[in-house]
XYZ file of C-alpha atoms in Angstrom:
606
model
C 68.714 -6.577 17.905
C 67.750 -3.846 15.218
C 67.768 -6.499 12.260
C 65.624 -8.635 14.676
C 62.945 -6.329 15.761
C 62.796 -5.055 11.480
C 62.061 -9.051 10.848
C 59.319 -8.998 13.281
C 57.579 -5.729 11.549
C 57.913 -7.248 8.344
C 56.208 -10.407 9.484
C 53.639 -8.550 10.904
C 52.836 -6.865 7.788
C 53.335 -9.593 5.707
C 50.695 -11.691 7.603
C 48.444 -8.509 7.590
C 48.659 -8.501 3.921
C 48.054 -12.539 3.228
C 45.316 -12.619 5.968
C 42.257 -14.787 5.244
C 40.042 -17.358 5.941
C 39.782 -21.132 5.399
C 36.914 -23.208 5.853
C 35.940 -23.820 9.567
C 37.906 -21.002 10.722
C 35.923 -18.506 13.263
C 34.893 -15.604 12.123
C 33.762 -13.035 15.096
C 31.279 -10.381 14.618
C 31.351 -6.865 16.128
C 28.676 -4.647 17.948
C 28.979 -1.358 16.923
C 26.692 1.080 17.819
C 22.571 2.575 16.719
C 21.851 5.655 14.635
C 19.607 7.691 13.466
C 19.068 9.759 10.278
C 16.581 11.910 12.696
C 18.803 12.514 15.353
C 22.991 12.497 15.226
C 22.869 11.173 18.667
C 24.852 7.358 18.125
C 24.915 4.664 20.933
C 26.838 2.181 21.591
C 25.083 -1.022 21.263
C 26.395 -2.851 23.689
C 25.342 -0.417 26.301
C 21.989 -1.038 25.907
C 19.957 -2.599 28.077
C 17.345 -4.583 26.401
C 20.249 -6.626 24.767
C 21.585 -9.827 24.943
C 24.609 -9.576 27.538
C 27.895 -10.092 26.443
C 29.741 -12.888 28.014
C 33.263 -11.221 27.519
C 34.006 -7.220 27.201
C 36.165 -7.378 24.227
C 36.629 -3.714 22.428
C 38.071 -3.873 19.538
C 40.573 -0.454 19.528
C 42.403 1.452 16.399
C 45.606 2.677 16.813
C 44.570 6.086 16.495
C 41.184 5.342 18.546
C 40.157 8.727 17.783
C 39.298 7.863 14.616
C 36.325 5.524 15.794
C 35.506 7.857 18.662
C 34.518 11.049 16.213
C 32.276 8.792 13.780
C 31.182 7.076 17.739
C 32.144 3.876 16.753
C 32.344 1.505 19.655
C 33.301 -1.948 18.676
C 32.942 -4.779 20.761
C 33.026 -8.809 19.714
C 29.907 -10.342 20.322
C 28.334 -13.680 21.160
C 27.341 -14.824 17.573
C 29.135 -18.048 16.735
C 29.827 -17.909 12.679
C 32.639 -20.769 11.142
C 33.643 -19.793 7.705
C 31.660 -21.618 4.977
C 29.057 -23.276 7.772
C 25.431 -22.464 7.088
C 23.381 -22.362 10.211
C 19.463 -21.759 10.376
C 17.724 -20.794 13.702
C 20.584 -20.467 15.966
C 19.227 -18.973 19.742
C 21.549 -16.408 20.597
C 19.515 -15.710 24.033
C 16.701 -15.028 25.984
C 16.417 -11.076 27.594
C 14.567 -10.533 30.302
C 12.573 -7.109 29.374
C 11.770 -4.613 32.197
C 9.297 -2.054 31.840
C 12.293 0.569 31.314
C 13.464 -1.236 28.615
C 10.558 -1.666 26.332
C 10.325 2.144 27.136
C 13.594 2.324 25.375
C 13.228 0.427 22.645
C 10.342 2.041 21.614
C 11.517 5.507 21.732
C 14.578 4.170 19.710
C 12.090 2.693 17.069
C 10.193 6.002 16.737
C 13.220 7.954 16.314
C 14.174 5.126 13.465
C 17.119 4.379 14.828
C 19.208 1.524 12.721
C 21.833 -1.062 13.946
C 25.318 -1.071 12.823
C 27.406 -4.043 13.177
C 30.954 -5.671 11.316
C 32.754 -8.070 10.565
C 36.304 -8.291 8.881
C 36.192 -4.431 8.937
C 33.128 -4.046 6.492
C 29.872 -2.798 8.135
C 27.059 -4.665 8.358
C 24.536 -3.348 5.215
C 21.342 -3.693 3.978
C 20.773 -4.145 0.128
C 19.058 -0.847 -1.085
C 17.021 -0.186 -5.030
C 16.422 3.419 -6.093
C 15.310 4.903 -9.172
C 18.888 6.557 -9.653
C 20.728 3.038 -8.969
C 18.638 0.358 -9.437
C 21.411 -1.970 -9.560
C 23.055 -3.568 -5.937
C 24.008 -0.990 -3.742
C 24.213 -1.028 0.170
C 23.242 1.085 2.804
C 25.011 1.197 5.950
C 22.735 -0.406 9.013
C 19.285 -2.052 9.509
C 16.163 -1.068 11.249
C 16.124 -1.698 15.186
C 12.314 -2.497 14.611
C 9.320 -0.862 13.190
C 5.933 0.124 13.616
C 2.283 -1.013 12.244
C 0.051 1.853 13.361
C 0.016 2.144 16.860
C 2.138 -1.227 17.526
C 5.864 -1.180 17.658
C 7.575 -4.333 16.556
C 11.654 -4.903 17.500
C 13.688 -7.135 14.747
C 15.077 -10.079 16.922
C 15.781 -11.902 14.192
C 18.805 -11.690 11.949
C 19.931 -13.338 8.866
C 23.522 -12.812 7.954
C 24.661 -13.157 4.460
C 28.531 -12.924 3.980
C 29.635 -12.456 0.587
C 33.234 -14.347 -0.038
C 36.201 -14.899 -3.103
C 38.481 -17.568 -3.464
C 41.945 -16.253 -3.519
C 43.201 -17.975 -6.680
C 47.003 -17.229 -5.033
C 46.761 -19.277 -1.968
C 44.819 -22.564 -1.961
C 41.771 -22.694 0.093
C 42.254 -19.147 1.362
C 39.336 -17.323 0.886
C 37.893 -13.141 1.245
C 35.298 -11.414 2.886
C 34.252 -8.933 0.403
C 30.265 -8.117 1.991
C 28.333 -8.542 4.975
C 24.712 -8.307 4.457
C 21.964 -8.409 7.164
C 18.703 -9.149 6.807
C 16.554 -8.485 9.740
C 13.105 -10.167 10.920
C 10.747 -9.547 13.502
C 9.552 -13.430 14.945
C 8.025 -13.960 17.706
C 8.995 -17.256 20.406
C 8.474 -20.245 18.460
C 8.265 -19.117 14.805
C 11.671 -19.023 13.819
C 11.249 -21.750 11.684
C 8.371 -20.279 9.880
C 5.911 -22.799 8.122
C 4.407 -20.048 6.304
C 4.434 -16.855 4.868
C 1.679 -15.407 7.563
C 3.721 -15.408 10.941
C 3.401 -13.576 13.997
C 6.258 -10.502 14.840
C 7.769 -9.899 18.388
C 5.962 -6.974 19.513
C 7.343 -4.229 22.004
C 5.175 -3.908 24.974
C 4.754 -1.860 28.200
C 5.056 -4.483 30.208
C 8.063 -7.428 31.306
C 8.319 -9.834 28.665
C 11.157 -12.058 27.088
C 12.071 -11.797 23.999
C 14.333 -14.476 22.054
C 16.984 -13.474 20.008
C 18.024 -15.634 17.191
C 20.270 -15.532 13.757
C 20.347 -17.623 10.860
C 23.754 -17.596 8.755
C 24.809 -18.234 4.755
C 27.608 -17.836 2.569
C 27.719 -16.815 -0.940
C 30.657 -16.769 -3.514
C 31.141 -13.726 -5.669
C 33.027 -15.633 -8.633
C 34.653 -12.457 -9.840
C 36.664 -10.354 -7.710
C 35.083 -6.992 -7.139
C 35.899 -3.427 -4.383
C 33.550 -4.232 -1.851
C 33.301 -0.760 -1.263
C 32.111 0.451 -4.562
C 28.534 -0.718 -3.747
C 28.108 1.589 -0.982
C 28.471 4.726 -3.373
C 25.601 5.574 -5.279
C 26.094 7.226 -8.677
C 25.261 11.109 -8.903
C 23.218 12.193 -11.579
C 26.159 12.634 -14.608
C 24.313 15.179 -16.634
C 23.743 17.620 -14.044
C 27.439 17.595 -13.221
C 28.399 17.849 -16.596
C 26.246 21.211 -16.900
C 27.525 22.721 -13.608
C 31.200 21.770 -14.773
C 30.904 23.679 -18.217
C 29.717 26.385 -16.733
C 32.558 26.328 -14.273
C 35.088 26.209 -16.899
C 33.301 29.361 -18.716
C 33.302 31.141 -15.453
C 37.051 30.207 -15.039
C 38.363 31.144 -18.401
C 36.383 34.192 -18.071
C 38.137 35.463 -14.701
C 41.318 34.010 -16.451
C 41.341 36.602 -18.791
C 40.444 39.399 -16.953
C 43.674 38.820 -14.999
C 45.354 38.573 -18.019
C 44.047 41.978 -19.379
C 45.336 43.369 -15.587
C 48.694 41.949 -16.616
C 49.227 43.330 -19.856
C 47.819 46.511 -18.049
C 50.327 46.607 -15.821
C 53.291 44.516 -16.519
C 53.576 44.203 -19.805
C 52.873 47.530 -21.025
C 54.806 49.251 -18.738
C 57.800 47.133 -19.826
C 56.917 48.410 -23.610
C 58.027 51.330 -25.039
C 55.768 54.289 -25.305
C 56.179 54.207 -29.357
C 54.941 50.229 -29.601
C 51.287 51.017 -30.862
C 50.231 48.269 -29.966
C 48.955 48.785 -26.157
C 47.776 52.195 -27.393
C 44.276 50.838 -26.620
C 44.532 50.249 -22.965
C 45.297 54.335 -22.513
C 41.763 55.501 -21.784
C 41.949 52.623 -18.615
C 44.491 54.852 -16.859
C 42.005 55.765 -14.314
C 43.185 52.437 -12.775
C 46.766 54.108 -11.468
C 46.065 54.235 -7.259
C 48.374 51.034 -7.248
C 51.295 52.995 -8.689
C 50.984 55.761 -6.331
C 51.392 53.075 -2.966
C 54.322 51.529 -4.295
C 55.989 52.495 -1.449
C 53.383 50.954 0.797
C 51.733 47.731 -0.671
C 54.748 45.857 1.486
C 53.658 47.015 4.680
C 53.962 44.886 7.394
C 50.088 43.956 8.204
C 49.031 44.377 11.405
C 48.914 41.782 13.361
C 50.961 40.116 11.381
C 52.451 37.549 14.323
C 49.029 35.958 14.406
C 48.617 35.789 10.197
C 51.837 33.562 9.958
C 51.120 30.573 11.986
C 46.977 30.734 9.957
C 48.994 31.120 6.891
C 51.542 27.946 8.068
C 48.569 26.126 8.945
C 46.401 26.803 5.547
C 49.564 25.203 3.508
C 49.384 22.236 6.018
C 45.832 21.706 4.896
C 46.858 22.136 1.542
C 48.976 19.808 1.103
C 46.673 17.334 3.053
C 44.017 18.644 0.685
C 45.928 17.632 -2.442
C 47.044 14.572 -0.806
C 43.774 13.640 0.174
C 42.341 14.138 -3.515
C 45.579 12.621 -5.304
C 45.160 9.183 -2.612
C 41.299 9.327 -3.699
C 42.126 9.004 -7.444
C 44.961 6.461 -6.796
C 42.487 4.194 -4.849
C 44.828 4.268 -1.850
C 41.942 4.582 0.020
C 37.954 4.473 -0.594
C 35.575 7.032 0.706
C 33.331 4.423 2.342
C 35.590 2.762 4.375
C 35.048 3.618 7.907
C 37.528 5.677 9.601
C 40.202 5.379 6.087
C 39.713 9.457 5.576
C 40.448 10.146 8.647
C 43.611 8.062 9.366
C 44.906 9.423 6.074
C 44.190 12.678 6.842
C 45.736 12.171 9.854
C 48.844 10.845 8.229
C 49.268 13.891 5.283
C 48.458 16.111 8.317
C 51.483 15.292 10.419
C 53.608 14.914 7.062
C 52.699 18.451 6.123
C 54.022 19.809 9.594
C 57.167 20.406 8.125
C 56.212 22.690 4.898
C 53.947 24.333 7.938
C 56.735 25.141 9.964
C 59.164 25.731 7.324
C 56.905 28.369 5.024
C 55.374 30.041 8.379
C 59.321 30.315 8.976
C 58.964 32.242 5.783
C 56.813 34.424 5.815
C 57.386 35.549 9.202
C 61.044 36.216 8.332
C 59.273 38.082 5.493
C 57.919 40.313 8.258
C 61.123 40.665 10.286
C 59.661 38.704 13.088
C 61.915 38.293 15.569
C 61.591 35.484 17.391
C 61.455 32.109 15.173
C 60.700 29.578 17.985
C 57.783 31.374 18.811
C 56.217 31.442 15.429
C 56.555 27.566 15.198
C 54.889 27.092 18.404
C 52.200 29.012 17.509
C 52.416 27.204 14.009
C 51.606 24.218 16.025
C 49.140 25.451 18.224
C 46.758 27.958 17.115
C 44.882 26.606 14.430
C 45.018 23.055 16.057
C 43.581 24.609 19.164
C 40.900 26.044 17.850
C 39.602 23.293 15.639
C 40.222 20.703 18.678
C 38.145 23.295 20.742
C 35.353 22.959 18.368
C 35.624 18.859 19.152
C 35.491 19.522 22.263
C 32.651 21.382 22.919
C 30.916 18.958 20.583
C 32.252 15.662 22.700
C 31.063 17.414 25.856
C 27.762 17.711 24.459
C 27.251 14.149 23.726
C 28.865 13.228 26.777
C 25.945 14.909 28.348
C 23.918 12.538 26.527
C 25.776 9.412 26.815
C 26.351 9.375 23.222
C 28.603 7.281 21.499
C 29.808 10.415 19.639
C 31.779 11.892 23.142
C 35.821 11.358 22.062
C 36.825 9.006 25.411
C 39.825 9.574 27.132
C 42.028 7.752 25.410
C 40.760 9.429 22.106
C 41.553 12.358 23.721
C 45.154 11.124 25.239
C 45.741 9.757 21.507
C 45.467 13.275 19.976
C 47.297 14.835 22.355
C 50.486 12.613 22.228
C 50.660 12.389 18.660
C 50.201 16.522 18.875
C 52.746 17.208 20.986
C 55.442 14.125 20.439
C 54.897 14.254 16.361
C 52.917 17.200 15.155
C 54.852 20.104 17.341
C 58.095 18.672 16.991
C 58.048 18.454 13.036
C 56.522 21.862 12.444
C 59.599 23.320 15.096
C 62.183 21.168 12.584
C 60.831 22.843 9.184
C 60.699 26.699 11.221
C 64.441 25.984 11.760
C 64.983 25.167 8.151
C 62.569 28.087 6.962
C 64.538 30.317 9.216
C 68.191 29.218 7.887
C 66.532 30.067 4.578
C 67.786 33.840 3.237
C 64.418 36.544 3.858
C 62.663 37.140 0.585
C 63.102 40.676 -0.462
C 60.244 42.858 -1.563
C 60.391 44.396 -4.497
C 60.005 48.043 -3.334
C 61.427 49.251 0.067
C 58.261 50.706 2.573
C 58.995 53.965 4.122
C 58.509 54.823 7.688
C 55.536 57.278 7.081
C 52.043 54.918 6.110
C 50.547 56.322 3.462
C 46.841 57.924 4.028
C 44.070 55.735 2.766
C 41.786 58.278 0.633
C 37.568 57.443 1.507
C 35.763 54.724 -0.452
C 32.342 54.092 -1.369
C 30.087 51.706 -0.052
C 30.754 49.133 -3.121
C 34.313 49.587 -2.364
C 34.259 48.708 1.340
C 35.996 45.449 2.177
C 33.438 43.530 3.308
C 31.879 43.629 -0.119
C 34.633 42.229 -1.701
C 34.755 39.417 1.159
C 31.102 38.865 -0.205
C 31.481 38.997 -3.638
C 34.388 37.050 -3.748
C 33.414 34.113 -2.572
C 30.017 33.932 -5.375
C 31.844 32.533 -7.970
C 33.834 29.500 -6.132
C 30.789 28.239 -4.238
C 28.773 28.124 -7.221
C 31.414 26.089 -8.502
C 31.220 23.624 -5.580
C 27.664 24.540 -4.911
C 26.276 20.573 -6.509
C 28.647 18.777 -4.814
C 28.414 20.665 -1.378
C 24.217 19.828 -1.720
C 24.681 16.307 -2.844
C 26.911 15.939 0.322
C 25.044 17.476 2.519
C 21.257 15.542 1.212
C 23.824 12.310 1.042
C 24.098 12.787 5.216
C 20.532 13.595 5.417
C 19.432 10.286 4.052
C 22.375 7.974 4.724
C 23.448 7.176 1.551
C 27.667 8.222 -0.004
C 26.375 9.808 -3.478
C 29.851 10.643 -4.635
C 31.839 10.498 -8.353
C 35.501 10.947 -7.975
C 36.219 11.884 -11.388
C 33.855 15.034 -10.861
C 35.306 15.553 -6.854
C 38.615 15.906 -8.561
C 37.813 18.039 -11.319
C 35.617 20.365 -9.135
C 38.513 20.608 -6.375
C 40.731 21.505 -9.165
C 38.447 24.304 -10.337
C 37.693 25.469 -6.962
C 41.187 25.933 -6.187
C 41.467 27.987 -9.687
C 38.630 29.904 -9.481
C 39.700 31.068 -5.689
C 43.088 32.367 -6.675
C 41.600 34.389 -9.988
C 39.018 35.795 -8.011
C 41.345 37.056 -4.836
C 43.769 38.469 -7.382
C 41.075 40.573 -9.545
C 39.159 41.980 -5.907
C 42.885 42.457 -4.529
C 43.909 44.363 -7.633
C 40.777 46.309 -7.482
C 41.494 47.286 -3.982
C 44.811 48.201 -4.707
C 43.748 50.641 -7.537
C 41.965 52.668 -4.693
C 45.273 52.936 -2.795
C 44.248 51.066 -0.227
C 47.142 48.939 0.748
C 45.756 46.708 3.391
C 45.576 43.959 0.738
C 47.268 40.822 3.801
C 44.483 40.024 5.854
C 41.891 41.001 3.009
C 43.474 38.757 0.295
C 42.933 35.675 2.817
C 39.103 36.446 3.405
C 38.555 37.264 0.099
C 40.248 33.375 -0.601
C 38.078 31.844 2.593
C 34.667 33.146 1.637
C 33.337 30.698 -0.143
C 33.390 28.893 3.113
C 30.849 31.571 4.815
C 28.511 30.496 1.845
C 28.801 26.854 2.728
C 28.357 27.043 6.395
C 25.386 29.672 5.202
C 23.492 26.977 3.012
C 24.536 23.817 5.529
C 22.558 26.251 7.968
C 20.018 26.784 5.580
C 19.527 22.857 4.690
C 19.033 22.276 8.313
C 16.575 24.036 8.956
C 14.527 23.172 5.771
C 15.562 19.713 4.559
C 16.744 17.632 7.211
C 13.958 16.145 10.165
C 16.291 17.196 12.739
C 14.881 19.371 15.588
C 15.732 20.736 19.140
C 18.803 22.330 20.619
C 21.342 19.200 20.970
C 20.901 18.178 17.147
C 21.185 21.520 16.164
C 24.016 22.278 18.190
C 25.744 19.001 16.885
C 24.683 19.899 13.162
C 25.774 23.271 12.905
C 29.321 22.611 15.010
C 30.331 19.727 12.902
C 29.385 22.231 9.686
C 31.058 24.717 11.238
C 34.472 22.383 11.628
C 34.593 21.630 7.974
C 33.916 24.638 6.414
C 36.862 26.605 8.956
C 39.413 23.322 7.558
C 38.129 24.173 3.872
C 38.529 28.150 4.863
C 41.708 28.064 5.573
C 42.573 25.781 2.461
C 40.887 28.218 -0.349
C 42.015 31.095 2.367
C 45.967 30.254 2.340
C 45.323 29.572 -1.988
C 44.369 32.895 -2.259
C 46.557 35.156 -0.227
C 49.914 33.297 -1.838
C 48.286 33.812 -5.222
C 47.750 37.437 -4.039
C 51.205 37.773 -3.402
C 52.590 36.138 -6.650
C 50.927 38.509 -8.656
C 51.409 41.712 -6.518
C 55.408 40.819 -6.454
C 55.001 40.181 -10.755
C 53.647 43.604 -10.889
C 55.691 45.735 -8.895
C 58.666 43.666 -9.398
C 58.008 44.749 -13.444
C 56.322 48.036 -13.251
C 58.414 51.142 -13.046
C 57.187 53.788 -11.360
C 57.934 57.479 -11.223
């Protein structure tokens, strides 16, 4: 029965993997849903009522179906009748009926410039789009609803669909869908055909009316085989990356060897012998000694430290979906453009990753004498989930309110849920038990019972300027990309390089670690102790920078306005920068902790 049901799956995937088309064969086309670069209200298209209706509710579901629900994707076969390799001119898809309420509709949609996304064989429909910066092919996601001449409002009833096919050269007469193009047309009743260039468009008026809705269909070979997705990313500009990279890689040897000077401050010298000459010229820096005299105290169990162990088991999670993402990116296991491909892999390195969560939170709370394991993983499992699936929450409930496409539905919802609790909390309470078998990591200096008393500070020595200052250096470094991203959303349009993503992750990740070990040293040397919780701000502020600017570019770049865009905006901002917090967060407290155990583990002190 086992063998059987393994034959099956392998058949399954097998057919999956030699899928294609031959000549004649149907090929159905999607609705999707309508956007807006002015407003990040979606709609599903089929809901609308100034469409043709559908003959037969079909939705077209992921296995995941959360996936489609956060980017609102609602797909749904439609009624257009396309046969692989059969050209078709003029084809009447339907009459509508128009109502006053629906021309109302329409033409708030068009003044909002709302654009129509549709696909077939899993790519989105696209319109063909020339810039100065990429002059060559390149696609943009959707096409216009309509338009307006002055006063008038005009609604594209007209589309022409070119699908761009390869011959697979393995299977004779198989053939690929590698683009779907759409070309849309305003006509009015009757001039479909069109004699001449001068025709007349279907215009949107405040009154009943039908409007005809036809499509017109042709297929073009692409003799050599080409990523379909690669046209949808637009080249950033090189040289301006190349700058801001060099003077990352300045900034990063720079802070390298500051640390370095720390280390043969502290651990190297010390290890010396008083005659070797040699370090004689690091003597007149012994004003730096307050993190000898708290030896006995730097090990301190933080307070609240029950809540700081399941954040910290979390932040490796993302981590190592972090990496995984970036390593998958490089590896072309998956493209950027792809719809929903980030966040089914993300999904996938997420619930991997439960078990280092559980297992180092295990750690590290063992590391704190915790004594009850079980509860650690549960909280592992559920406070940082919680609070990032409140955040999508609040967000699906305001789009709900506006009958969005955006809202997660309720099997979205049961999806997450199930694979939280059946997959997710399971795995992370398998690695805790592991973690926990594991022997406790001994400090290197025991704490005594009496805390230490924390002499004053001045201002510049107060915590939250090191929570400010830390975080300078790494979102300069990420600064480009985190704009191009941002202006990328703002006009529709993926402007990404992944060479320079990877190389910039890489020195953000760097860069984070050398500057929480320099501020956490510098804290240290004024016998303050409470290095824990500090070391992990220090490590997440460069996400406080990048929600500040994403708030900033709102409010000046972007044509969004009122309360429900802004809301929507700054939650969805808010999301990624707390999942990138806790990454450059966790990076920074273990490297924190590396380098506090190398000191005190070499140091001797009287």
């Amino acid at each position: 029965m086992a063998s059987r049901a393994i034959l099956i799956f392998c058949c399954l995937i097998w057919c999956h993997l030699v899928s294609g088309y031959k000549q004649g064969d149907p090929v159905p086309i999607y609705y999707n849903k309508v956007f807006s670069l002015k407003n990040p209200l979606s709609y599903s298209y089929p809901s609308l009522s100034f469409i043709c209706p559908i003959q037969q509710y079909t939705r077209k579901k992921s296995l995941l179906v959360f996936d489609q629900d956060i980017r609102g994707d609602r797909l749904v076969q439609s009624d257009y009748k396309l046969n692989f390799l059969e050209d078709q001119e003029c084809k009447l898809l339907c009459k509508k009926n128009w109502l006053i309420e629906d021309a109302i509709n329409v033409e708030e949609l068009i003044s909002d410039d709302y654009l129509v996304e549709w696909e077939l064989d899993g790519m989105p429909g696209a319109t063909v789009s020339y810039t100065n910066e990429a002059p060559e092919h390149n696609y943009r996601v959707g096409f216009p609803l309509g338009f307006k001449k002055g006063e008038l409002t005009f609604i594209n009833n007209h589309v022409t669909f070119q699908i761009l096919y390869t011959t697979d050269s393995t299977q004779l007469g198989n053939h690929n869908i590698v683009g779907f193009e759409v070309y849309p047309d305003s006509i009015a009743e009757g001039e479909c055909i069109k004699k001449n260039i001068d025709y007349e468009n279907q215009q949107v008026t405040g009154r009943s009316t039908t409007v005809p809705f036809t499509y017109s269909v042709q297929w073009k070979e692409i003799k050599e085989p080409v990523n379909p997705w690669d046209a949808f990313l637009l080249p950033p500009n090189q040289e301006r990356h190349n700058f801001a990279l060099l003077n990352a890689v300045i900034v990063v040897f720079l802070v390298f060897g500051i640390i370095a000077i720390i280390l043969l401050k502290t651990v190297h010298k010390d290890n010396s012998s008083q005659d070797d000459k040699d370090f004689k010229v690091y003597d007149d820096a012994d004003d730096f000694i307050g993190w000898k005299l708290i030896n006995r105290d730097v090990f301190r169990r933080p307070v609240y430290g029950g809540l700081l162990t399941p954040i910290m088991g979390s932040g490796i999670q993302l981590l190592f979906v972090f990496f995984g993402l970036i390593v998958s990116l490089y590896m072309g296991w998956y493209h950027p453009a792809q719809p929903g491909s980030l966040t089914r892999w993300f999904t996938l390195f997420y619930l991997l990753s439960s078990l280092p969560a559980g297992y180092w939170s295990a750690r590290i709370y063992k590391l704190f004498r915790g004594k009850s394991w079980i509860l650690n993983s549960i909280l592992t499992a559920f406070v940082v989930p919680c609070a990032l699936n409140f955040i999508l929450f609040v967000v699906s409930m305001i789009t709900w309110s506006q009958k969005s496409s955006l809202a997660i539905s309720f099997s979205g919802w049961v999806s997450i849920i199930s694979i939280w609790m059946f997959v997710l909390l399971p795995l992370t309470c398998i690695g805790a038990y592991i973690g926990e078998r594991r022997e406790r990591l001994e400090h290197p200096s025991r704490t005594t019972q009496i805390p230490r008393m924390i002499p004053a500070k001045c201002w510049y020595q107060q915590n939250i300027i090191r929570i400010l200052l830390g975080g300078i250096i790494p979102f300069a470094i990420i600064f480009l990309n985190w704009h191009e991203f941002l202006n990328s959303v703002n006009k529709g349009e993926y402007v990404l390089s992944i060479q320079n993503t990877m190389v910039v992750s890489v020195l953000l990740c760097i860069a984070t670690s050398e500057i929480t070990i320099v501020l956490i040293f510098l804290q240290l040397c004024t016998e303050d102790y409470h290095w824990w919780w500090q070391s992990f701000m220090i490590g997440a502020s460069p996400a406080l920078y990048m929600f500040a600017y994403g708030t900033y570019f709102f409010a000046k770049r972007t044509s969004m306005n009122g309360l429900v865009a802004g809301s929507i905006y700054l939650l969805n901002i808010l999301l990624g920068c707390s999942v990138l917090g806790l990454c450059t967060g966790t990076l920074g407290f273990l490297s924190a902790y590396y380098i506090i155990r190398k000191i005190y583990s070499s140091v001797k002190v009287d």
